Coordinates of C-alpha atoms in Angstrom, one line a residue:
X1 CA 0.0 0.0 0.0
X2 CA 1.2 3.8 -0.3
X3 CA 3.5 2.7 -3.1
X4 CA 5.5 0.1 -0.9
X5 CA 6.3 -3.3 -2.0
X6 CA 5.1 -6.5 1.4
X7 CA 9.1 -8.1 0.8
X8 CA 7.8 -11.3 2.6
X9 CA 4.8 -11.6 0.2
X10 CA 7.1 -10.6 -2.8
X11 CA 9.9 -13.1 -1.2
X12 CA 7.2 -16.3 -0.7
X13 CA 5.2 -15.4 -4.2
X14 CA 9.0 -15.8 -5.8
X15 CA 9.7 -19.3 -3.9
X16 CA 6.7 -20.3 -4.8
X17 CA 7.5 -19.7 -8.6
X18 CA 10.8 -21.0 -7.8
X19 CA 9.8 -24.5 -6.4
X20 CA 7.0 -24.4 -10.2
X21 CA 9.7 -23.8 -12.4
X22 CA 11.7 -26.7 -10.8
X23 CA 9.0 -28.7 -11.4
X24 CA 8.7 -28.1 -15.3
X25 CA 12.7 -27.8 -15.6
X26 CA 12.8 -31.8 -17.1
X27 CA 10.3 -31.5 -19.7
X28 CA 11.5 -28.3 -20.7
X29 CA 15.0 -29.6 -21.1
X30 CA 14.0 -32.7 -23.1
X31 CA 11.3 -30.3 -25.0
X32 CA 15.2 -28.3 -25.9
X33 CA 16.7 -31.4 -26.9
X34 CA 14.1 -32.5 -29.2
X35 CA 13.1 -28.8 -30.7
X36 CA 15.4 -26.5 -30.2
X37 CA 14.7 -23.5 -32.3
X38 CA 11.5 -23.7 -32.2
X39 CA 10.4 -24.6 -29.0
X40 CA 12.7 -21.0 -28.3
X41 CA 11.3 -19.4 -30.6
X42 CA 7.6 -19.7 -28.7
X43 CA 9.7 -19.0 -25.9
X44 CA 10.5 -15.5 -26.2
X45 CA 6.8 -15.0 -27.1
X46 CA 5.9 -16.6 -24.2
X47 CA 8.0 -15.4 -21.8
X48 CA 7.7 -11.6 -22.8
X49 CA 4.1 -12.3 -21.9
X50 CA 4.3 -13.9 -18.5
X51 CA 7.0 -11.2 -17.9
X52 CA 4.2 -9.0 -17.9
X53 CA 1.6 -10.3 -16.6
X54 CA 3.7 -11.5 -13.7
X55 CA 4.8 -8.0 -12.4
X56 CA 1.7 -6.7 -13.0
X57 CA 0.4 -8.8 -10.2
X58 CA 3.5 -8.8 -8.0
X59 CA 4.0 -5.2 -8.1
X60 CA 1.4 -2.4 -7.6
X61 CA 1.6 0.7 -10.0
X62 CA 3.0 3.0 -8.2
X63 CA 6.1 0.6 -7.2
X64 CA 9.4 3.2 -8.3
X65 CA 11.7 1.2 -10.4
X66 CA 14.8 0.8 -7.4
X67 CA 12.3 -0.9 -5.7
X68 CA 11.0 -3.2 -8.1
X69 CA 14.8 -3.9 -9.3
X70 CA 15.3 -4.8 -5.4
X71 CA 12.4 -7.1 -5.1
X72 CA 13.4 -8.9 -8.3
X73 CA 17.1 -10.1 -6.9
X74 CA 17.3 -13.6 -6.8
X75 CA 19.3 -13.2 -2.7
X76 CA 16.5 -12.7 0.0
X77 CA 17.0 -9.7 1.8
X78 CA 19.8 -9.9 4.6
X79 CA 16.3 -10.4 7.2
X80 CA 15.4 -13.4 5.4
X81 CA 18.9 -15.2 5.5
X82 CA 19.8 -17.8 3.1
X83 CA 16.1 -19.1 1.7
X84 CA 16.3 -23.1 0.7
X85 CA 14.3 -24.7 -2.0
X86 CA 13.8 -27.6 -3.8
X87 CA 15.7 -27.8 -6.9
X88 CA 18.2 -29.6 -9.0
X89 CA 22.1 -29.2 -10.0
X90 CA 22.8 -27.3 -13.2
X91 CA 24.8 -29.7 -15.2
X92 CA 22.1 -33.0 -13.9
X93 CA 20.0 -30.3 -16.1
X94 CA 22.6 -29.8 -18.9
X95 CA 23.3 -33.3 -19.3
X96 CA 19.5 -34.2 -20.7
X97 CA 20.6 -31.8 -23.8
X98 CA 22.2 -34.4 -26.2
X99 CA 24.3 -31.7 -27.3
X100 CA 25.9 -31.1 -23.7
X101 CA 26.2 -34.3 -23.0
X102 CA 28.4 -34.8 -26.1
X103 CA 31.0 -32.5 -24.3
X104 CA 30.8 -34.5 -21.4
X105 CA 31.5 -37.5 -23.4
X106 CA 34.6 -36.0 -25.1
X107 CA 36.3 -35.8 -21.9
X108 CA 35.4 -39.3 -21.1
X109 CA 37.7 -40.2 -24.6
X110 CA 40.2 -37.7 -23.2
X111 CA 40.3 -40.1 -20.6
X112 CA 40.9 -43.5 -22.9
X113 CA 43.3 -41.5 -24.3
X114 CA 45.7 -41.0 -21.6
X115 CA 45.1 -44.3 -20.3
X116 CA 45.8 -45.5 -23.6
X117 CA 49.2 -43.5 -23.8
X118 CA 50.4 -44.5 -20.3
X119 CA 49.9 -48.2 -21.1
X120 CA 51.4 -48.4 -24.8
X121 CA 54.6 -46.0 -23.5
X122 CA 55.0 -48.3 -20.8
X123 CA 54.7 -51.7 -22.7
X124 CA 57.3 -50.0 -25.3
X125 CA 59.8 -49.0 -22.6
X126 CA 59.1 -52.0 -19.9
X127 CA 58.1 -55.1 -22.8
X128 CA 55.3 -55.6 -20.7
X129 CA 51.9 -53.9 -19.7
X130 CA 52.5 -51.8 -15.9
X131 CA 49.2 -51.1 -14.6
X132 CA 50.6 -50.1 -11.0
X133 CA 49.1 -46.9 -9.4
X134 CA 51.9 -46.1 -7.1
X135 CA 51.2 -42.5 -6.9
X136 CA 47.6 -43.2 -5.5
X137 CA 48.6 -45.6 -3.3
X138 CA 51.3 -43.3 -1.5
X139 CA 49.3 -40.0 -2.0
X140 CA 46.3 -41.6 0.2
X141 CA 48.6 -43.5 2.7
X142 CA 48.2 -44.0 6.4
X143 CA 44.5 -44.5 6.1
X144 CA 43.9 -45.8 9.7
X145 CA 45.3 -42.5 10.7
X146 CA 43.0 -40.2 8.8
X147 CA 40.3 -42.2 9.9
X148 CA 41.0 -41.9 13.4
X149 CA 42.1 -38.5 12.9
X150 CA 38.6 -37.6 11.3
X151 CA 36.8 -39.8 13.6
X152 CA 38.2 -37.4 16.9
X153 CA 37.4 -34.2 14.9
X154 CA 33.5 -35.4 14.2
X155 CA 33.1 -36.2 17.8
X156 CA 34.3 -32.8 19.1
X157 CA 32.2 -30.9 16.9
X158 CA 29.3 -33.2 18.0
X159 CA 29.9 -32.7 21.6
X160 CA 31.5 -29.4 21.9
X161 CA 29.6 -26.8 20.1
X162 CA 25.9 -28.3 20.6
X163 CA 26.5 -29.1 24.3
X164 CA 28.3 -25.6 24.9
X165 CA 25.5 -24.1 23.7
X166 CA 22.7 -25.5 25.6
X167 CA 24.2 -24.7 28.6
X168 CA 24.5 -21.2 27.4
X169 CA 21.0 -21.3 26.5
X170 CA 19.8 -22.9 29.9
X171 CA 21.7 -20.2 31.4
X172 CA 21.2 -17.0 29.9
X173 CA 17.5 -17.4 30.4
X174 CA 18.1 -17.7 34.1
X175 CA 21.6 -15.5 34.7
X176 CA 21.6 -12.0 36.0
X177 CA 24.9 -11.4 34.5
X178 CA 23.9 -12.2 30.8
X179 CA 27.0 -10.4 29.5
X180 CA 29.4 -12.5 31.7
X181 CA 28.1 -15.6 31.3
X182 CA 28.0 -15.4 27.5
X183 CA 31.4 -13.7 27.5
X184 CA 32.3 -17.3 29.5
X185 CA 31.1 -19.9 27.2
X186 CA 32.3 -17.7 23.9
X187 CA 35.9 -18.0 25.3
X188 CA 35.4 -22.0 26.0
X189 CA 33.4 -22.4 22.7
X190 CA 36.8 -20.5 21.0
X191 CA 39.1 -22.3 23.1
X192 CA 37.7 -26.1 22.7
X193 CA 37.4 -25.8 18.8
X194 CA 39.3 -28.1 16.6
X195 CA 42.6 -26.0 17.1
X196 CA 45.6 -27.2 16.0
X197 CA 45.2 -31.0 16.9
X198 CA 44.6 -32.3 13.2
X199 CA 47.3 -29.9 12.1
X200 CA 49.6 -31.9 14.4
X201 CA 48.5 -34.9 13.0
X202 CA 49.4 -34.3 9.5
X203 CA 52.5 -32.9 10.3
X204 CA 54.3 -35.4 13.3
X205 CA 52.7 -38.6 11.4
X206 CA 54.1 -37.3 8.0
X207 CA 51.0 -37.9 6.1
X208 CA 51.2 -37.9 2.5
X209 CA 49.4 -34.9 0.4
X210 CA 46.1 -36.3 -0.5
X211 CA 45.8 -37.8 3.3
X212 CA 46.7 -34.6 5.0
X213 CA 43.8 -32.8 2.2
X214 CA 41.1 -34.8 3.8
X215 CA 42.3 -34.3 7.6
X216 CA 42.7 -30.3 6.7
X217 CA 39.8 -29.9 4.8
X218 CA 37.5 -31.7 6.9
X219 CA 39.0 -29.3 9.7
X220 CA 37.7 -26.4 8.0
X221 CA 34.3 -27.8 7.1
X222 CA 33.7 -28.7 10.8
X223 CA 34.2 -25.1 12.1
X224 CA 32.9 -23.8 9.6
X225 CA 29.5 -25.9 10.7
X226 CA 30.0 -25.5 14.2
X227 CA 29.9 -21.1 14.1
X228 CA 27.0 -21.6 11.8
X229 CA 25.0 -23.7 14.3
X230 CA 25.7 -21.3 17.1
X231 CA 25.7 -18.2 15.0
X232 CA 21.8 -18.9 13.6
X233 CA 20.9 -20.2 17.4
X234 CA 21.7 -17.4 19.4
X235 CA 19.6 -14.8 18.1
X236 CA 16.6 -17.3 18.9
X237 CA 17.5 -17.0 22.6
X238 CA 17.7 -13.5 22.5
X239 CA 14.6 -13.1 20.9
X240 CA 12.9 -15.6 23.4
X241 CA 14.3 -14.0 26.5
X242 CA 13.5 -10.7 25.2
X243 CA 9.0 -12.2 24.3
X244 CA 10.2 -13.6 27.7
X245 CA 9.0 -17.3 26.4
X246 CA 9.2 -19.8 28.9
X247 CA 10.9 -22.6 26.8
X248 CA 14.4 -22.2 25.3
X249 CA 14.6 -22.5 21.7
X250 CA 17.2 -25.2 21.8
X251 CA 17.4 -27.9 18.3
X252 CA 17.2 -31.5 18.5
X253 CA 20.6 -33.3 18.2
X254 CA 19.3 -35.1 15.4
X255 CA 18.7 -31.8 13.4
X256 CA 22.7 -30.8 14.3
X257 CA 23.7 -34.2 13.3
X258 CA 21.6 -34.2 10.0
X259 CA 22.9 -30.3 9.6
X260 CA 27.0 -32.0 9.8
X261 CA 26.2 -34.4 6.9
X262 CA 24.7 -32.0 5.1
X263 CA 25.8 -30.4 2.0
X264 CA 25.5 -27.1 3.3
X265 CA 27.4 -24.8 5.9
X266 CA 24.0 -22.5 6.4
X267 CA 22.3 -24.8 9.3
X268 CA 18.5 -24.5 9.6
X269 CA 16.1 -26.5 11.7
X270 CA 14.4 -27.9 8.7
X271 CA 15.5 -28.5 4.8
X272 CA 13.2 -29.1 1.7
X273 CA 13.3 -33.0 1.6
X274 CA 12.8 -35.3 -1.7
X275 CA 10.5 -37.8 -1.1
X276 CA 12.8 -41.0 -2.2
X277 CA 16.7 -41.7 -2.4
X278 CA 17.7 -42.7 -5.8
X279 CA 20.1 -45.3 -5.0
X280 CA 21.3 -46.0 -8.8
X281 CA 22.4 -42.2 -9.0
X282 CA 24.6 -42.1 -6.2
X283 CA 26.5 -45.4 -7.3
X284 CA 26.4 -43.0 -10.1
X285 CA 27.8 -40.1 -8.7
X286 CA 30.2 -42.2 -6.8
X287 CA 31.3 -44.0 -9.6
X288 CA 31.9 -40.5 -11.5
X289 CA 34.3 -39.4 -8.3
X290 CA 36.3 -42.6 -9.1
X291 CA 36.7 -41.9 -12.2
X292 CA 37.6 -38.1 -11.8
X293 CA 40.3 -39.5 -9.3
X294 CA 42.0 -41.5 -11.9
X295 CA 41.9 -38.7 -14.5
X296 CA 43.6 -36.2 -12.0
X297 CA 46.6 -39.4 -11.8
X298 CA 46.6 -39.8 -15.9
X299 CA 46.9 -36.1 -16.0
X300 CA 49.9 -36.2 -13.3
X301 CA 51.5 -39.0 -14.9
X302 CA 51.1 -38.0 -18.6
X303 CA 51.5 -34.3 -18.4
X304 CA 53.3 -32.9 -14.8
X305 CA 55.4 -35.6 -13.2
X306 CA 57.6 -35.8 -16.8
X307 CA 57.9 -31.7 -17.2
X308 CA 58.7 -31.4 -13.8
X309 CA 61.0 -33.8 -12.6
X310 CA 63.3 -32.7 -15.5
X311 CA 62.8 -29.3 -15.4
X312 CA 64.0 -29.1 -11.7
X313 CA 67.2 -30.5 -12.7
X314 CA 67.5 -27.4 -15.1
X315 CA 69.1 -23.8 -13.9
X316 CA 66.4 -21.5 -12.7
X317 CA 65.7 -18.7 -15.3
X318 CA 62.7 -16.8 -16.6
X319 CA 62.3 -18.3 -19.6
X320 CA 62.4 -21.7 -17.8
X321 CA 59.8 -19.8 -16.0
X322 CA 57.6 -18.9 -18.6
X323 CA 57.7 -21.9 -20.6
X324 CA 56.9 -23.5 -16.9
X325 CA 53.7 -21.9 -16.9
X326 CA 52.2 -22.2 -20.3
X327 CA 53.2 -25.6 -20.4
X328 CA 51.2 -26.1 -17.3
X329 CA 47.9 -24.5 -17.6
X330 CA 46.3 -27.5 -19.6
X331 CA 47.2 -29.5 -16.5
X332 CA 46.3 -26.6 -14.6
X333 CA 42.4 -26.5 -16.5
X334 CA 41.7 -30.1 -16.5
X335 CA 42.2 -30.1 -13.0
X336 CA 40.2 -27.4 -12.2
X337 CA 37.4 -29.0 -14.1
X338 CA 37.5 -32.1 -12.2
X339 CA 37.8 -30.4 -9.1
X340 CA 34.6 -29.1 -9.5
X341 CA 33.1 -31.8 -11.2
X342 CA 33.8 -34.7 -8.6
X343 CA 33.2 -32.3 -5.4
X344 CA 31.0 -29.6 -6.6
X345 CA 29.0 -31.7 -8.4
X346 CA 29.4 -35.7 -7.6
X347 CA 30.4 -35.9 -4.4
X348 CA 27.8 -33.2 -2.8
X349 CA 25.1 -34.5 -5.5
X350 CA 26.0 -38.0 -3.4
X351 CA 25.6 -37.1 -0.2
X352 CA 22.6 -34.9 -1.4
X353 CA 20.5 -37.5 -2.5
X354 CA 21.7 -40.2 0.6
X355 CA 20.1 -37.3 2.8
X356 CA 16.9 -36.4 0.6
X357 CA 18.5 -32.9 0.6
X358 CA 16.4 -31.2 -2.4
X359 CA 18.3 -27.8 -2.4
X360 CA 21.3 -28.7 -5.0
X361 CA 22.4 -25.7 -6.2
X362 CA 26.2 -25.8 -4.8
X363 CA 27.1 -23.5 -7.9
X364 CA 25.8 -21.8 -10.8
X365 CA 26.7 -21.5 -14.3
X366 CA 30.1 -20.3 -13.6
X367 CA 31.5 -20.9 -16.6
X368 CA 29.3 -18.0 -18.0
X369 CA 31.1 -15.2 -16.2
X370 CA 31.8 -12.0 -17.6
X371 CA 32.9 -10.7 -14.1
X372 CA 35.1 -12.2 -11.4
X373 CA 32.8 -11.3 -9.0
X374 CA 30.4 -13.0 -10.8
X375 CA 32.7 -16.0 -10.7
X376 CA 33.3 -15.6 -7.0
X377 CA 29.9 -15.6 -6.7
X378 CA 28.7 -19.1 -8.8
X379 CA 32.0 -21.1 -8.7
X380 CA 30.9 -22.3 -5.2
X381 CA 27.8 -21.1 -3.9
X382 CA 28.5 -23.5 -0.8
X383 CA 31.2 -21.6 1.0
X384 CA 30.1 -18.7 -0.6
X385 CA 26.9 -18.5 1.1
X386 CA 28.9 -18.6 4.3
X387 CA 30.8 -16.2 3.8
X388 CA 28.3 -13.4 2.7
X389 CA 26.0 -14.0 5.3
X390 CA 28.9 -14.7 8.1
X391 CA 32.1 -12.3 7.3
X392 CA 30.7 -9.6 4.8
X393 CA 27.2 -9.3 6.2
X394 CA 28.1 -9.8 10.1
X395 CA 30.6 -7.1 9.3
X396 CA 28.8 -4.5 7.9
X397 CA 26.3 -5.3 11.3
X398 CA 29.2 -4.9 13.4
X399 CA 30.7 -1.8 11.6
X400 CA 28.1 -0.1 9.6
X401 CA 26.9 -0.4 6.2
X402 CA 29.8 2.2 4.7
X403 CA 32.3 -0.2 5.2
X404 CA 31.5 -2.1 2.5
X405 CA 35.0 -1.8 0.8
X406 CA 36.4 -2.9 3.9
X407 CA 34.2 -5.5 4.2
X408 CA 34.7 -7.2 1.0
X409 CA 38.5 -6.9 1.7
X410 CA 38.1 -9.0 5.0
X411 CA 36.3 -11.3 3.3
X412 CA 39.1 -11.9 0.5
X413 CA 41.5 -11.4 3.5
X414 CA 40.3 -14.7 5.6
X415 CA 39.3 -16.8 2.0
X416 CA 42.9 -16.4 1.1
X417 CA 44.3 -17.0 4.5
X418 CA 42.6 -20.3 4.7
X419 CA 43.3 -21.5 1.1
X420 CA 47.0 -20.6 1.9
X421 CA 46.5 -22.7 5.3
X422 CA 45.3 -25.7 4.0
X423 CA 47.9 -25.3 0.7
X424 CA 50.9 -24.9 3.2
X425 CA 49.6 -28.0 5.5
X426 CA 49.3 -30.3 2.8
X427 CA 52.2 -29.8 0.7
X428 CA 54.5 -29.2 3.4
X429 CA 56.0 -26.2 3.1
X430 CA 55.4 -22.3 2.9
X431 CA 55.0 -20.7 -0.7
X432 CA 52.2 -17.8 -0.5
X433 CA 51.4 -18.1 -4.2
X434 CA 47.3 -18.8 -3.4
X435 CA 47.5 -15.9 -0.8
X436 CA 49.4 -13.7 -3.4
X437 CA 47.1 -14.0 -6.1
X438 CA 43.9 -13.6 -3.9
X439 CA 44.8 -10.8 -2.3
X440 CA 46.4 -8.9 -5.5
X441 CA 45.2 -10.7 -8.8
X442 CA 41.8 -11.5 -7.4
X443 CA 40.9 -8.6 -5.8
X444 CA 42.5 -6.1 -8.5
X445 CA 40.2 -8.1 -10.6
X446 CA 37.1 -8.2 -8.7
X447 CA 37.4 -3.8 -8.7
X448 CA 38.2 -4.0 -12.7
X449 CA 36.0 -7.0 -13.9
X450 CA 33.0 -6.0 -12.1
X451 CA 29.3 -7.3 -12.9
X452 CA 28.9 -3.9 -15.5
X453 CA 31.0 -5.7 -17.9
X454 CA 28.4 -7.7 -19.6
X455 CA 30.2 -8.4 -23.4
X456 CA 31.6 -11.9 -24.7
X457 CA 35.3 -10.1 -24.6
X458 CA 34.5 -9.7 -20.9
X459 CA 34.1 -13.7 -20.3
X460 CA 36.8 -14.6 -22.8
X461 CA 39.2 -11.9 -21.1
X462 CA 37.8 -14.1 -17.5
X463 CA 38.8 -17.2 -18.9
X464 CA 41.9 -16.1 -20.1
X465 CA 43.4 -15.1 -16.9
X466 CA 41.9 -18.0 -15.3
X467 CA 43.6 -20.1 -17.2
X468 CA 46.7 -18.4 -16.9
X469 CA 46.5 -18.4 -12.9
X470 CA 46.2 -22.3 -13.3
X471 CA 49.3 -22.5 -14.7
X472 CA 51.4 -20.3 -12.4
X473 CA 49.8 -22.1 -9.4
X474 CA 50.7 -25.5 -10.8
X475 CA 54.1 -24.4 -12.0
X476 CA 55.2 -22.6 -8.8
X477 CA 53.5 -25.2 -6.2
X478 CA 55.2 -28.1 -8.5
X479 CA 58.8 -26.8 -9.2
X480 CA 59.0 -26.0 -5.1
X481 CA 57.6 -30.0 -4.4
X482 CA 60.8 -31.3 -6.7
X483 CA 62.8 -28.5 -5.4
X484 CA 62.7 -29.7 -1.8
X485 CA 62.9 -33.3 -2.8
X486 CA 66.2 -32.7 -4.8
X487 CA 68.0 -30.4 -2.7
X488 CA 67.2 -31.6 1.6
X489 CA 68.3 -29.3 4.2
X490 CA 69.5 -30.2 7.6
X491 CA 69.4 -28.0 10.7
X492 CA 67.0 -25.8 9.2
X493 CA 66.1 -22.2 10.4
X494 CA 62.8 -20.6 10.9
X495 CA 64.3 -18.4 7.2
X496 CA 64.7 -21.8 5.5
X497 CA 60.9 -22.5 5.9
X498 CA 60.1 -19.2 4.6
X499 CA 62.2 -19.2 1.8
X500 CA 61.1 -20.9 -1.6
X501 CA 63.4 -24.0 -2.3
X502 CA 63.4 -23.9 -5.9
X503 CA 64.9 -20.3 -6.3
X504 CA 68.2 -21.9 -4.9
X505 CA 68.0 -25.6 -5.4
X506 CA 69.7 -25.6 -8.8
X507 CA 72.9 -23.4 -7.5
X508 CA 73.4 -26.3 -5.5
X509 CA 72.8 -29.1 -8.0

């Protein structure tokens, strides 16, 4: 009324669309596939139409224009938090169009290919067939360990930040020094986190890359679940104190427990739920996560291991350098596809469908960016929604909404920090390329390649320099992994671990 737009109507009209169109998504994809130019031909009729008629209805008249562009954003406002609803993963979508599907099965004979090569080279040089997969076997050594290790870690974030926070509950309710007694359980709720305990782990049991991956990345996911679970709970209590409700809004263990399996780090009482668990399409999926594993070893056998062992043998220089990189961004792209194929896509599709978790959009069509913060924004919506609604929104709360510069700088700040945590954890030593690219490559390029730039050049200029940072971070991370296996140092100083390898290894040689 008076020219003002009811959000939570305009917000559950839009859901409600939302959940339709998910509905009809299947038959329209199949309805592509069969008739493509004209079925979008109709289309565009059609749509122009219901465009129409649709905002007629959700909007009144005298809505201005910046309000209507607001209520037409597909993020609820910051109020609402992160809205769920039922709907499926982009490329399960893609893949009923015969024409993307082809592309998928392309890679597939990329796949024969290398397996191909690696068999034939080896039957010319050995006389025999050598179908050993020694590099998987040591990169996922000490099993028992990891298991144990991750077994500890899912235990203390059962116990720890659910109990900690019922007894905060019980007690505020009760306590006459609120302030205190939450200032008490925020310092034991910070000190009994996860810590440093599986970073000891990887490091005093030596744990081989891919082993120390899973230890350090299921560190992060686990904290990053617990602050969500207390950060979404707490402002219940306060609101129930201050109604002055007599029960404590405290969740079921079995809603935490469901919320830790998950394939989200937003927790909520209750998720949209499919009806049935497709068992044939997560074999399916994990099948697919099989098979992206061996791809990743083909394309370290075939295309890294060869470069780089001999390359570290050569005299540092910068056109070693540069011939470094370019030969490593196809390496570099392949495995960024398969990254986000067998996680983004398999292994949460998985695990998705084992819960009857309906919401699987864990990313968007990132691929179409012409903006890196559009990238940023699609590549993975997962730990993306965390961070918006926990670092950039929480500190715009905290410090004001003109911050927002500063804001979007501590967000790159901690994403970088982290990457450069886990990166230095696993491999062993210190190099800050990750951190150094974030914090001046990304971010330069966030300001510069904003969401105005809207062209084809834009996206092909995106993809460009994405595939060039591939390169320099397999390059760099690689030539320093050789570089400290060639040249060991004893007695080594807190410089030494500071101090990339590889710029001094071949001096020594």
């Amino acid at each position: 009324s008076l020219g003002r737009v009811d959000v939570d109507h305009v917000i559950t009209r839009k859901m409600q669309l939302i959940a339709e169109a998910e509905q009809l998504k299947p038959a329209f994809m199949k309805e592509v596939d069969s008739h493509f130019t004209e079925f979008v031909n109709t289309l565009v009729a059609k749509s122009a139409l219901l465009d129409s008629s649709s905002s007629a209805s959700l909007f009144p008249a005298s809505c201005t224009e910046k309000e209507l562009h607001k209520a037409k954003t597909l993020r609820a406002p910051p109020e609402h938090g992160k809205i769920f609803t039922a709907r499926r993963s982009l490329l399960d979508e893609l893949f009923e169009v015969s024409h993307i599907r082809t592309i998928y099965h392309m890679f597939i004979a990329l796949l024969i290919v290398f397996i191909l090569s690696t068999l034939l080279v080896d039957f010319i040089d050995e006389g025999r067939l050598v179908l050993g997969f020694d590099l998987l076997v040591y990169v996922f050594g000490k099993f028992p360990v990891v298991f144990c290790t991750w077994l500890c870690m899912f235990c203390a974030t059962v116990i720890v930040p659910y109990h900690l926070f019922a007894w905060w509950a019980q007690g505020y309710c009760s306590s006459s020094h609120r302030v205190i007694h939450s200032f008490f359980y925020g310092m034991l709720f910070t000190l009994s986190g996860l810590g440093f305990g599986p970073t000891y782990v990887a490091v005093s049991y030596a744990l081989p890359p891919a082993s120390r991956f899973i230890v350090i990345l299921e560190q992060v996911r686990l904290v990053m679940k617990g602050h969500s679970f207390v950060r979404e709970n707490v402002p219940r209590v306060f609101s129930s104190v201050k109604d002055k409700s007599s029960t404590v809004p405290i969740p079921r263990i079995s809603q935490y427990l469901y919320f830790l399996f998950a394939p989200t780090l937003i927790y909520r009482d209750n998720y949209p739920r499919n009806p049935t668990i497709r068992w044939g399409y997560v074999a399916t999926k994990f099948a697919q996560v099989l098979g992206s594993l061996f791809y990743a070893y083909y394309i370290f056998v075939r295309l890294c291991i060869p470069q780089f062992r001999n390359s570290s043998q050569e005299t540092f220089n910068l056109r070693g350098l540069v011939l470094c990189i370019f030969n490593s961004i196809l390496p570099g792209v392949l495995i960024l596809f398969l990254v986000f194929f067998a996680f983004l896509h398999c292994w949460l599709n998985a695990f998705a469908e084992m819960l009857r978790f309906a919401d699987r959009m864990f990313y968007k069509d990132w691929w179409n960016s012409t903006s890196y913060a559009n990238y940023y924004r699609t590549w993975n919506v997962v730990v993306h929604d965390w961070l918006y609604y926990y670092a950039y929104r929480d500190f715009l709360w905290f410090f004001g909404k003109k911050f927002k510069a500063a804001a979007m700088l501590s967000v790159f700040t901690v994403s970088a920090a982290v990457h450069e945590y886990v990166l230095s954890v696993c491999f062993g030593y210190f190099y800050p390329v990750m951190f150094c690219l974030f914090m001046c490559f990304g971010m330069v390029f966030n300001f510069i390649l904003n969401d105005r730039r809207k062209g084809p050049i834009w996206n092909v200029i995106m993809w460009t320099s994405l595939f060039l940072g591939q390169g320099v971070i397999i390059c760099l991370y690689s030539q320093e992994w050789y570089a400290r296996q060639y040249c060991p140092m004893e007695n080594l100083t807190f410089l030494d671990h500071l101090k990339p390898r590889s710029w001094s290894c071949h001096t020594k040689m």
